[in-house]
């Protein structure tokens, strides 16, 4: 197959391209090429999706399948569909569970109410001011895909994506912290959490192209109560730790944020997003999404942590000094 990956130089796009190459497909990556290299065996075509004619370097090329990982721009999606939608046999769009309007309510499936669509070119700065903008752009992009390619579309609303190339430092914080050992601050909560390793998501997206998998799915692994997941991580790693459970109220009083950002505890969900880690993975699993073992997921996360540098300034998590201060209190 000839597969076009719109992206291909970082995280999800890179993993998809690498998996396509591994299976012997001809993979073309359309990207600026500034974020990194494409996998060995893939071909990079430099494009600028911010420009109306930014895909011009691909004019005349035809593809059996397209995988689009566009993150912030409806216009990127629209232009790609206009260029390749008519001739492609399968179109996969990586959306997000951030598209759902009520993450603080128990979910029932992919038919849950979505955020209002916003057909705009978002920016990361704008998304800081409007936390729902990312999800709203994803909704508008999903609608554009289904309108353009119909039943050839695979819409994957991904949850927390982990593994090699992860740029957000959330999942990786925990195995790296656990292998350090000692007393570990954890949130005293019981909510569920989910993740999917990027390599497993990529494999399923290529399966979709090969097998013609279509429809809308929550692309995520099974849910697990957060305390049980952290315990399983520690057991799998053989970590010598003592979990110190701290109430949400005390954490907030001490300036610890849930989920992400400086001085935070990743995977702890605020009440407003309590059910973000409880999506129904059943349909995606039945359609072939196959999560790897926890041991493999942790090994990939730790390798990535070491590649980045374990003493770096993190985008999520507590520093040793932060944690010591909380434990002392």
Coordinates of N, CA and C in Angstrom, one line a residue, residues 61-277:
X61 N 0.2 12.9 -6.7 CA 0.5 11.7 -6.0 C -0.9 11.1 -5.6
X62 N -1.0 9.8 -5.6 CA -2.2 9.1 -5.2 C -1.8 8.1 -4.1
X63 N -2.7 7.9 -3.1 CA -2.5 7.1 -2.0 C -3.6 6.1 -1.7
X64 N -3.3 5.0 -1.2 CA -4.3 4.0 -0.8 C -5.0 4.4 0.5
X65 N -4.2 5.0 1.4 CA -4.7 5.3 2.7 C -4.0 6.6 3.2
X66 N -4.7 7.3 4.0 CA -4.2 8.5 4.7 C -4.4 8.4 6.2
X67 N -3.4 8.8 6.9 CA -3.5 8.9 8.4 C -3.2 10.4 8.7
X68 N -4.1 11.1 9.3 CA -4.0 12.5 9.7 C -4.0 12.6 11.2
X69 N -2.9 13.2 11.7 CA -2.8 13.4 13.2 C -2.9 14.9 13.5
X70 N -3.5 15.7 12.6 CA -3.6 17.2 12.9 C -4.1 17.5 14.3
X71 N -3.4 18.3 15.0 CA -3.7 18.6 16.4 C -4.6 19.8 16.6
X72 N -4.3 20.9 15.9 CA -4.9 22.2 16.3 C -5.6 22.9 15.2
X73 N -5.6 22.4 14.0 CA -6.1 23.2 12.9 C -7.2 22.5 12.1
X74 N -8.4 23.0 12.1 CA -9.4 22.5 11.1 C -9.0 22.8 9.7
X75 N -8.3 23.9 9.4 CA -7.9 24.2 8.1 C -6.9 23.2 7.5
X76 N -6.0 22.7 8.4 CA -5.1 21.6 7.9 C -5.9 20.4 7.4
X77 N -6.9 20.0 8.2 CA -7.8 18.9 7.8 C -8.5 19.1 6.5
X78 N -9.2 20.3 6.5 CA -10.0 20.6 5.3 C -9.1 20.6 4.0
X79 N -7.9 21.2 4.1 CA -7.1 21.2 2.9 C -6.6 19.8 2.4
X80 N -6.3 19.0 3.4 CA -5.9 17.6 3.1 C -7.0 16.9 2.4
X81 N -8.2 17.0 3.0 CA -9.4 16.3 2.4 C -9.6 16.8 1.0
X82 N -9.5 18.1 0.7 CA -9.7 18.6 -0.6 C -8.7 18.1 -1.6
X83 N -7.5 17.9 -1.1 CA -6.4 17.4 -2.0 C -6.5 15.9 -2.3
X84 N -6.9 15.1 -1.3 CA -6.7 13.6 -1.4 C -8.0 12.8 -1.1
X85 N -9.0 13.5 -0.6 CA -10.2 12.8 -0.2 C -10.9 12.0 -1.2
X86 N -11.0 12.5 -2.4 CA -11.7 11.8 -3.5 C -11.0 10.5 -3.9
X87 N -9.7 10.4 -3.9 CA -9.0 9.3 -4.5 C -8.6 8.2 -3.5
X88 N -8.7 8.5 -2.2 CA -8.1 7.6 -1.2 C -9.2 6.5 -0.8
X89 N -8.6 5.3 -0.5 CA -9.5 4.2 -0.1 C -9.8 4.2 1.4
X90 N -9.0 4.8 2.2 CA -9.2 4.7 3.7 C -8.6 6.0 4.3
X91 N -9.3 6.6 5.2 CA -8.9 7.8 5.8 C -9.0 7.7 7.3
X92 N -7.9 7.7 8.0 CA -7.9 7.7 9.5 C -7.6 9.1 10.1
X93 N -8.4 9.5 11.0 CA -8.2 10.8 11.6 C -8.1 10.5 13.1
X94 N -7.0 11.0 13.7 CA -6.7 10.8 15.1 C -7.3 12.0 15.8
X95 N -8.5 11.8 16.5 CA -9.2 12.8 17.2 C -8.8 12.6 18.7
X96 N -9.7 13.0 19.6 CA -9.4 13.0 21.0 C -10.6 12.9 21.9
X97 N -10.5 12.2 23.0 CA -11.6 12.2 24.0 C -11.9 13.6 24.5
X98 N -11.0 14.6 24.3 CA -11.3 15.9 24.6 C -12.4 16.5 23.8
X99 N -12.9 15.8 22.8 CA -14.0 16.2 22.0 C -15.3 16.1 22.8
X100 N -15.4 15.4 23.9 CA -16.6 15.2 24.7 C -16.9 16.4 25.6
X101 N -18.2 16.7 25.7 CA -18.5 17.9 26.4 C -18.7 17.8 27.9
X102 N -18.8 16.5 28.4 CA -19.1 16.3 29.8 C -18.2 15.3 30.4
X103 N -16.9 15.6 30.5 CA -15.9 14.6 31.1 C -16.1 14.4 32.6
X104 N -17.0 15.2 33.2 CA -17.3 15.1 34.6 C -18.5 14.2 34.9
X105 N -19.1 13.6 33.8 CA -20.3 12.7 33.9 C -19.9 11.3 33.4
X106 N -20.6 10.3 33.9 CA -20.2 8.9 33.5 C -20.5 8.8 32.0
X107 N -19.6 8.3 31.2 CA -19.8 8.1 29.8 C -20.6 6.9 29.4
X108 N -21.2 7.0 28.2 CA -22.0 5.9 27.8 C -21.5 5.3 26.4
X109 N -20.7 6.1 25.7 CA -20.2 5.6 24.4 C -19.8 6.8 23.5
X110 N -19.5 6.4 22.3 CA -19.1 7.5 21.3 C -20.3 8.4 20.9
X111 N -21.5 8.1 21.3 CA -22.6 8.9 21.0 C -22.8 10.0 22.1
X112 N -21.9 10.1 23.1 CA -22.0 11.1 24.1 C -21.9 12.5 23.5
X113 N -22.5 13.5 24.2 CA -22.6 14.8 23.6 C -21.2 15.4 23.4
X114 N -21.0 16.0 22.3 CA -19.7 16.6 21.9 C -19.7 18.1 22.2
X115 N -18.5 18.7 22.2 CA -18.4 20.1 22.3 C -18.9 20.7 21.0
X116 N -19.3 22.0 21.0 CA -19.7 22.6 19.7 C -18.5 22.7 18.8
X117 N -18.6 22.4 17.5 CA -17.5 22.4 16.6 C -17.0 23.9 16.4
X118 N -15.7 24.0 16.2 CA -15.1 25.3 15.9 C -14.2 25.1 14.7
X119 N -14.6 25.6 13.5 CA -13.8 25.4 12.3 C -12.8 26.5 12.2
X120 N -11.8 26.4 13.0 CA -10.8 27.5 13.1 C -9.4 26.8 13.1
X121 N -8.4 27.7 12.9 CA -7.0 27.3 13.0 C -6.6 27.7 14.4
X122 N -6.5 26.8 15.3 CA -6.2 27.1 16.7 C -4.7 27.3 16.9
X123 N -4.3 27.8 18.0 CA -2.9 27.9 18.4 C -2.8 27.4 19.8
X124 N -1.6 27.0 20.2 CA -1.4 26.5 21.5 C -1.7 27.7 22.6
X125 N -1.3 28.9 22.2 CA -1.6 30.0 23.1 C -3.1 30.2 23.3
X126 N -3.8 30.2 22.2 CA -5.3 30.3 22.3 C -5.9 29.3 23.1
X127 N -5.4 28.0 23.0 CA -5.9 26.9 23.8 C -5.7 27.1 25.3
X128 N -4.7 27.8 25.7 CA -4.4 28.1 27.1 C -5.6 29.0 27.6
X129 N -6.1 29.9 26.8 CA -7.1 30.8 27.2 C -8.5 30.1 27.1
X130 N -8.6 29.1 26.2 CA -9.9 28.4 26.0 C -9.6 26.9 26.0
X131 N -9.8 26.3 27.2 CA -9.4 24.9 27.4 C -10.2 24.0 26.5
X132 N -11.4 24.4 26.0 CA -12.3 23.6 25.2 C -11.9 23.7 23.7
X133 N -11.1 24.7 23.4 CA -10.8 24.9 21.9 C -10.3 23.7 21.2
X134 N -9.3 23.0 21.9 CA -8.7 21.8 21.3 C -9.8 20.8 20.9
X135 N -10.7 20.5 21.9 CA -11.7 19.5 21.6 C -12.7 20.0 20.5
X136 N -13.0 21.3 20.5 CA -14.0 21.8 19.5 C -13.4 21.8 18.1
X137 N -12.1 22.0 18.0 CA -11.4 21.9 16.7 C -11.4 20.5 16.2
X138 N -11.2 19.5 17.2 CA -11.3 18.1 16.8 C -12.7 17.7 16.3
X139 N -13.7 18.2 17.0 CA -15.1 17.9 16.5 C -15.3 18.5 15.1
X140 N -14.9 19.7 14.9 CA -15.1 20.3 13.5 C -14.3 19.4 12.5
X141 N -13.1 19.0 12.9 CA -12.3 18.2 11.9 C -12.9 16.8 11.7
X142 N -13.5 16.2 12.7 CA -14.2 14.9 12.6 C -15.3 15.1 11.6
X143 N -16.1 16.1 11.7 CA -17.2 16.4 10.8 C -16.8 16.6 9.4
X144 N -15.7 17.3 9.2 CA -15.1 17.5 7.9 C -14.7 16.2 7.2
X145 N -14.1 15.3 8.0 CA -13.7 14.0 7.5 C -14.8 13.1 7.1
X146 N -15.8 13.0 8.0 CA -17.0 12.2 7.6 C -17.8 12.7 6.4
X147 N -17.8 14.1 6.4 CA -18.6 14.7 5.2 C -17.8 14.4 3.9
X148 N -16.5 14.4 4.0 CA -15.7 14.3 2.7 C -15.6 12.8 2.3
X149 N -15.3 11.9 3.2 CA -15.0 10.5 2.8 C -16.0 9.5 3.3
X150 N -17.0 9.9 4.0 CA -18.1 9.0 4.4 C -17.7 7.8 5.1
X151 N -18.1 6.6 4.5 CA -17.9 5.4 5.2 C -16.4 4.8 5.0
X152 N -15.6 5.6 4.4 CA -14.1 5.3 4.3 C -13.3 5.8 5.5
X153 N -14.0 6.4 6.5 CA -13.4 7.1 7.6 C -13.2 6.2 8.8
X154 N -12.1 6.3 9.4 CA -11.9 5.8 10.8 C -11.5 7.0 11.7
X155 N -12.4 7.2 12.6 CA -12.2 8.3 13.6 C -11.8 7.7 14.9
X156 N -10.7 8.1 15.4 CA -10.1 7.5 16.6 C -10.0 8.6 17.7
X157 N -10.9 8.6 18.6 CA -10.8 9.5 19.7 C -9.9 9.0 20.8
X158 N -8.6 9.4 20.7 CA -7.6 8.8 21.5 C -7.7 9.4 22.9
X159 N -7.3 8.6 23.9 CA -7.2 9.1 25.3 C -5.7 9.5 25.5
X160 N -5.3 9.2 26.8 CA -3.9 9.5 27.1 C -3.0 8.6 26.4
X161 N -2.1 9.1 25.5 CA -1.2 8.4 24.7 C 0.2 8.4 25.4
X162 N 0.8 7.3 25.5 CA 2.1 7.1 26.3 C 3.1 6.5 25.4
X163 N 4.3 6.4 25.9 CA 5.4 5.7 25.2 C 6.4 6.5 24.5
X164 N 7.3 5.9 23.7 CA 8.4 6.6 23.1 C 7.9 7.9 22.3
X165 N 8.5 9.0 22.5 CA 8.1 10.2 21.9 C 7.1 11.1 22.6
X166 N 6.6 10.6 23.8 CA 5.6 11.3 24.5 C 6.2 12.7 24.9
X167 N 5.5 13.7 24.6 CA 6.0 15.1 24.8 C 5.4 15.8 26.0
X168 N 4.6 15.0 26.8 CA 3.8 15.7 27.9 C 4.2 15.3 29.3
X169 N 5.0 14.3 29.4 CA 5.6 13.9 30.7 C 4.6 13.4 31.8
X170 N 3.4 13.0 31.3 CA 2.4 12.6 32.4 C 2.6 11.2 32.8
X171 N 2.4 10.2 31.9 CA 2.5 8.8 32.3 C 3.9 8.5 32.7
X172 N 4.9 9.0 32.0 CA 6.3 8.7 32.3 C 6.8 9.1 33.7
X173 N 6.1 10.1 34.3 CA 6.5 10.6 35.6 C 6.4 9.4 36.6
X174 N 5.4 8.6 36.5 CA 5.2 7.6 37.6 C 6.2 6.5 37.6
X175 N 6.5 5.8 36.4 CA 7.6 4.8 36.5 C 8.9 5.3 36.9
X176 N 9.3 6.5 36.4 CA 10.5 7.2 36.8 C 10.6 7.5 38.3
X177 N 9.5 8.0 38.8 CA 9.4 8.2 40.3 C 9.5 6.9 41.1
X178 N 8.8 5.9 40.6 CA 8.8 4.7 41.4 C 10.1 4.0 41.5
X179 N 10.9 4.0 40.4 CA 12.2 3.3 40.4 C 13.2 4.1 41.3
X180 N 12.9 5.3 41.6 CA 13.7 6.0 42.5 C 13.5 5.6 44.0
X181 N 12.3 5.0 44.2 CA 12.1 4.4 45.5 C 11.7 5.4 46.6
X182 N 11.5 4.9 47.8 CA 11.2 5.8 49.0 C 9.8 6.1 49.1
X183 N 9.5 7.1 49.9 CA 8.1 7.5 50.2 C 7.6 8.3 49.0
X184 N 6.4 8.0 48.4 CA 5.9 8.6 47.2 C 4.6 9.2 47.5
X185 N 4.5 10.5 47.2 CA 3.2 11.2 47.4 C 2.2 10.8 46.2
X186 N 1.1 10.3 46.6 CA 0.0 9.9 45.6 C -1.3 10.6 46.0
X187 N -2.1 10.9 45.1 CA -3.4 11.5 45.5 C -4.4 10.5 46.1
X188 N -5.1 10.8 47.1 CA -6.0 9.9 47.8 C -7.3 10.0 47.0
X189 N -7.3 9.3 45.9 CA -8.5 9.3 45.0 C -8.8 7.8 44.6
X190 N -9.9 7.6 44.0 CA -10.3 6.2 43.6 C -10.7 6.2 42.1
X191 N -10.7 7.3 41.4 CA -11.2 7.3 40.1 C -10.4 6.4 39.1
X192 N -11.0 6.1 38.0 CA -10.3 5.3 37.0 C -9.5 6.1 36.1
X193 N -8.5 5.4 35.4 CA -7.6 6.1 34.5 C -7.3 5.1 33.4
X194 N -7.0 5.6 32.2 CA -6.7 4.8 31.0 C -5.6 5.4 30.3
X195 N -4.9 4.5 29.5 CA -3.8 5.0 28.6 C -3.8 4.0 27.4
X196 N -3.0 4.4 26.4 CA -2.7 3.6 25.3 C -1.3 3.9 24.8
X197 N -0.5 2.9 24.7 CA 0.9 3.1 24.2 C 0.8 3.5 22.7
X198 N 1.7 4.5 22.4 CA 1.6 5.0 21.0 C 1.9 3.9 20.0
X199 N 2.7 3.0 20.3 CA 3.1 1.9 19.4 C 1.9 1.0 19.1
X200 N 1.0 0.8 20.1 CA -0.2 0.0 19.9 C -1.2 0.8 19.1
X201 N -1.4 2.1 19.4 CA -2.3 2.9 18.6 C -1.8 3.0 17.2
X202 N -0.5 3.1 16.9 CA 0.0 3.2 15.5 C -0.3 1.8 14.8
X203 N -0.1 0.7 15.5 CA -0.3 -0.6 14.9 C -1.8 -0.7 14.5
X204 N -2.7 -0.2 15.3 CA -4.1 -0.3 15.0 C -4.5 0.6 13.8
X205 N -3.9 1.7 13.8 CA -4.2 2.6 12.6 C -3.7 2.0 11.3
X206 N -2.6 1.3 11.3 CA -2.2 0.6 10.1 C -3.1 -0.6 9.8
X207 N -3.5 -1.3 10.9 CA -4.5 -2.3 10.7 C -5.7 -1.8 10.0
X208 N -6.1 -0.6 10.4 CA -7.3 0.0 9.9 C -7.2 0.2 8.4
X209 N -6.0 0.7 7.9 CA -5.8 0.9 6.5 C -5.8 -0.5 5.8
X210 N -5.1 -1.5 6.4 CA -5.0 -2.8 5.7 C -6.3 -3.5 5.7
X211 N -7.1 -3.4 6.7 CA -8.3 -4.2 6.9 C -9.6 -3.4 6.6
X212 N -9.5 -2.2 6.3 CA -10.7 -1.4 6.1 C -11.5 -1.1 7.3
X213 N -10.9 -1.0 8.5 CA -11.7 -0.7 9.7 C -12.2 0.7 9.6
X214 N -13.5 0.9 9.8 CA -14.1 2.2 9.8 C -15.0 2.4 11.0
X215 N -15.4 3.7 11.1 CA -16.3 4.0 12.2 C -15.7 5.0 13.2
X216 N -16.4 5.2 14.3 CA -15.9 6.1 15.4 C -15.6 5.3 16.6
X217 N -14.4 5.4 17.2 CA -14.0 4.7 18.4 C -13.3 5.6 19.4
X218 N -13.5 5.2 20.6 CA -12.6 5.7 21.7 C -11.3 4.8 21.7
X219 N -10.2 5.4 21.2 CA -9.0 4.7 21.1 C -8.2 4.7 22.4
X220 N -8.4 3.7 23.2 CA -7.9 3.7 24.6 C -7.9 2.3 25.1
X221 N -7.0 2.1 26.1 CA -7.0 0.8 26.8 C -8.0 0.7 27.9
X222 N -8.1 -0.5 28.5 CA -9.1 -0.6 29.6 C -8.8 0.3 30.8
X223 N -9.9 0.6 31.5 CA -9.8 1.5 32.6 C -9.4 0.8 33.9
X224 N -8.7 1.4 34.8 CA -8.2 0.8 36.0 C -8.2 1.9 37.1
X225 N -8.7 1.6 38.3 CA -8.6 2.6 39.4 C -7.2 3.1 39.5
X226 N -7.0 4.4 39.7 CA -5.6 4.9 39.8 C -4.8 4.3 40.9
X227 N -5.3 4.0 42.1 CA -4.4 3.4 43.1 C -4.0 2.0 42.6
X228 N -4.9 1.3 42.0 CA -4.5 -0.1 41.5 C -3.4 0.0 40.4
X229 N -3.5 1.0 39.5 CA -2.5 1.1 38.5 C -1.2 1.4 39.1
X230 N -1.1 2.4 40.0 CA 0.1 2.7 40.6 C 0.7 1.5 41.4
X231 N -0.1 0.8 42.1 CA 0.4 -0.4 42.8 C 0.9 -1.4 41.8
X232 N 0.2 -1.6 40.7 CA 0.7 -2.6 39.6 C 2.0 -2.1 39.0
X233 N 2.1 -0.8 38.8 CA 3.4 -0.3 38.3 C 4.5 -0.6 39.3
X234 N 4.3 -0.3 40.5 CA 5.4 -0.6 41.5 C 5.7 -2.0 41.6
X235 N 4.7 -2.9 41.6 CA 5.0 -4.4 41.6 C 5.7 -4.8 40.4
X236 N 5.3 -4.3 39.2 CA 5.9 -4.7 38.0 C 7.4 -4.3 37.9
X237 N 7.7 -3.1 38.4 CA 9.0 -2.6 38.4 C 9.9 -3.1 39.6
X238 N 9.3 -3.8 40.5 CA 10.0 -4.2 41.7 C 10.5 -3.1 42.5
X239 N 9.7 -2.0 42.6 CA 10.1 -0.8 43.2 C 9.9 -0.8 44.7
X240 N 10.9 -0.4 45.5 CA 10.8 -0.3 46.9 C 10.3 1.0 47.3
X241 N 8.9 1.1 47.5 CA 8.3 2.4 47.7 C 7.2 2.2 48.8
X242 N 6.9 3.4 49.4 CA 5.8 3.5 50.4 C 4.9 4.6 49.8
X243 N 3.7 4.2 49.5 CA 2.8 5.3 49.0 C 2.2 6.1 50.2
X244 N 2.3 7.4 50.1 CA 1.8 8.3 51.1 C 0.6 9.0 50.4
X245 N -0.6 8.6 50.8 CA -1.8 9.1 50.2 C -2.2 10.5 50.8
X246 N -2.3 11.5 50.0 CA -2.6 12.8 50.5 C -3.9 13.2 49.9
X247 N -4.8 13.8 50.7 CA -6.1 14.2 50.2 C -6.0 15.3 49.1
X248 N -7.1 15.3 48.3 CA -7.1 16.3 47.2 C -7.1 17.7 47.8
X249 N -7.8 17.9 49.0 CA -7.9 19.2 49.6 C -6.5 19.7 50.0
X250 N -5.8 18.8 50.6 CA -4.4 19.2 51.1 C -3.5 19.4 49.9
X251 N -3.6 18.6 48.9 CA -2.7 18.8 47.7 C -3.0 20.2 47.1
X252 N -4.3 20.5 47.0 CA -4.6 21.8 46.4 C -4.1 23.0 47.3
X253 N -4.3 22.8 48.6 CA -3.8 23.8 49.5 C -2.3 24.0 49.4
X254 N -1.6 23.0 49.1 CA -0.1 23.1 49.0 C 0.3 23.4 47.5
X255 N -0.7 23.8 46.7 CA -0.3 24.3 45.4 C 0.0 23.2 44.4
X256 N -0.5 22.0 44.6 CA -0.3 20.9 43.7 C -1.5 20.8 42.8
X257 N -1.2 20.8 41.5 CA -2.3 20.7 40.5 C -2.5 19.3 40.0
X258 N -3.8 19.0 39.6 CA -4.0 17.7 39.0 C -3.6 17.7 37.6
X259 N -3.3 16.4 37.1 CA -3.1 16.1 35.7 C -1.8 16.6 35.1
X260 N -1.5 17.8 35.0 CA -0.3 18.3 34.3 C 0.1 19.7 34.7
X261 N 1.3 20.1 34.2 CA 1.8 21.4 34.5 C 2.9 21.3 35.7
X262 N 3.6 22.4 35.9 CA 4.6 22.4 37.0 C 3.9 22.1 38.3
X263 N 4.6 21.4 39.2 CA 4.1 21.0 40.6 C 2.7 20.4 40.5
X264 N 2.7 19.3 39.8 CA 1.4 18.6 39.6 C 1.6 17.1 39.9
X265 N 0.5 16.4 40.0 CA 0.5 14.9 40.1 C -0.2 14.4 38.9
X266 N 0.5 13.9 37.9 CA -0.1 13.3 36.7 C -1.1 12.2 37.0
X267 N -2.1 12.1 36.1 CA -3.1 11.0 36.1 C -4.1 11.3 37.2
X268 N -3.9 12.2 38.1 CA -5.0 12.7 39.0 C -5.9 13.6 38.3
X269 N -7.2 13.2 38.3 CA -8.2 14.0 37.5 C -9.0 14.9 38.4
X270 N -9.2 16.1 38.1 CA -10.1 17.0 38.9 C -11.5 16.5 38.7
X271 N -12.4 17.0 39.6 CA -13.8 16.6 39.6 C -14.5 16.9 38.3
X272 N -14.0 18.0 37.7 CA -14.6 18.5 36.4 C -14.4 17.5 35.3
X273 N -13.3 16.6 35.4 CA -13.0 15.6 34.4 C -12.9 14.2 35.0
X274 N -13.6 14.0 36.0 CA -13.5 12.8 36.8 C -13.7 11.5 36.0
X275 N -14.4 11.6 34.9 CA -14.7 10.4 34.1 C -13.9 10.3 32.8
X276 N -13.0 11.2 32.7 CA -12.2 11.2 31.4 C -11.4 9.9 31.3
X277 N -11.1 9.2 32.4 CA -10.4 8.0 32.3 C -11.3 6.7 32.4

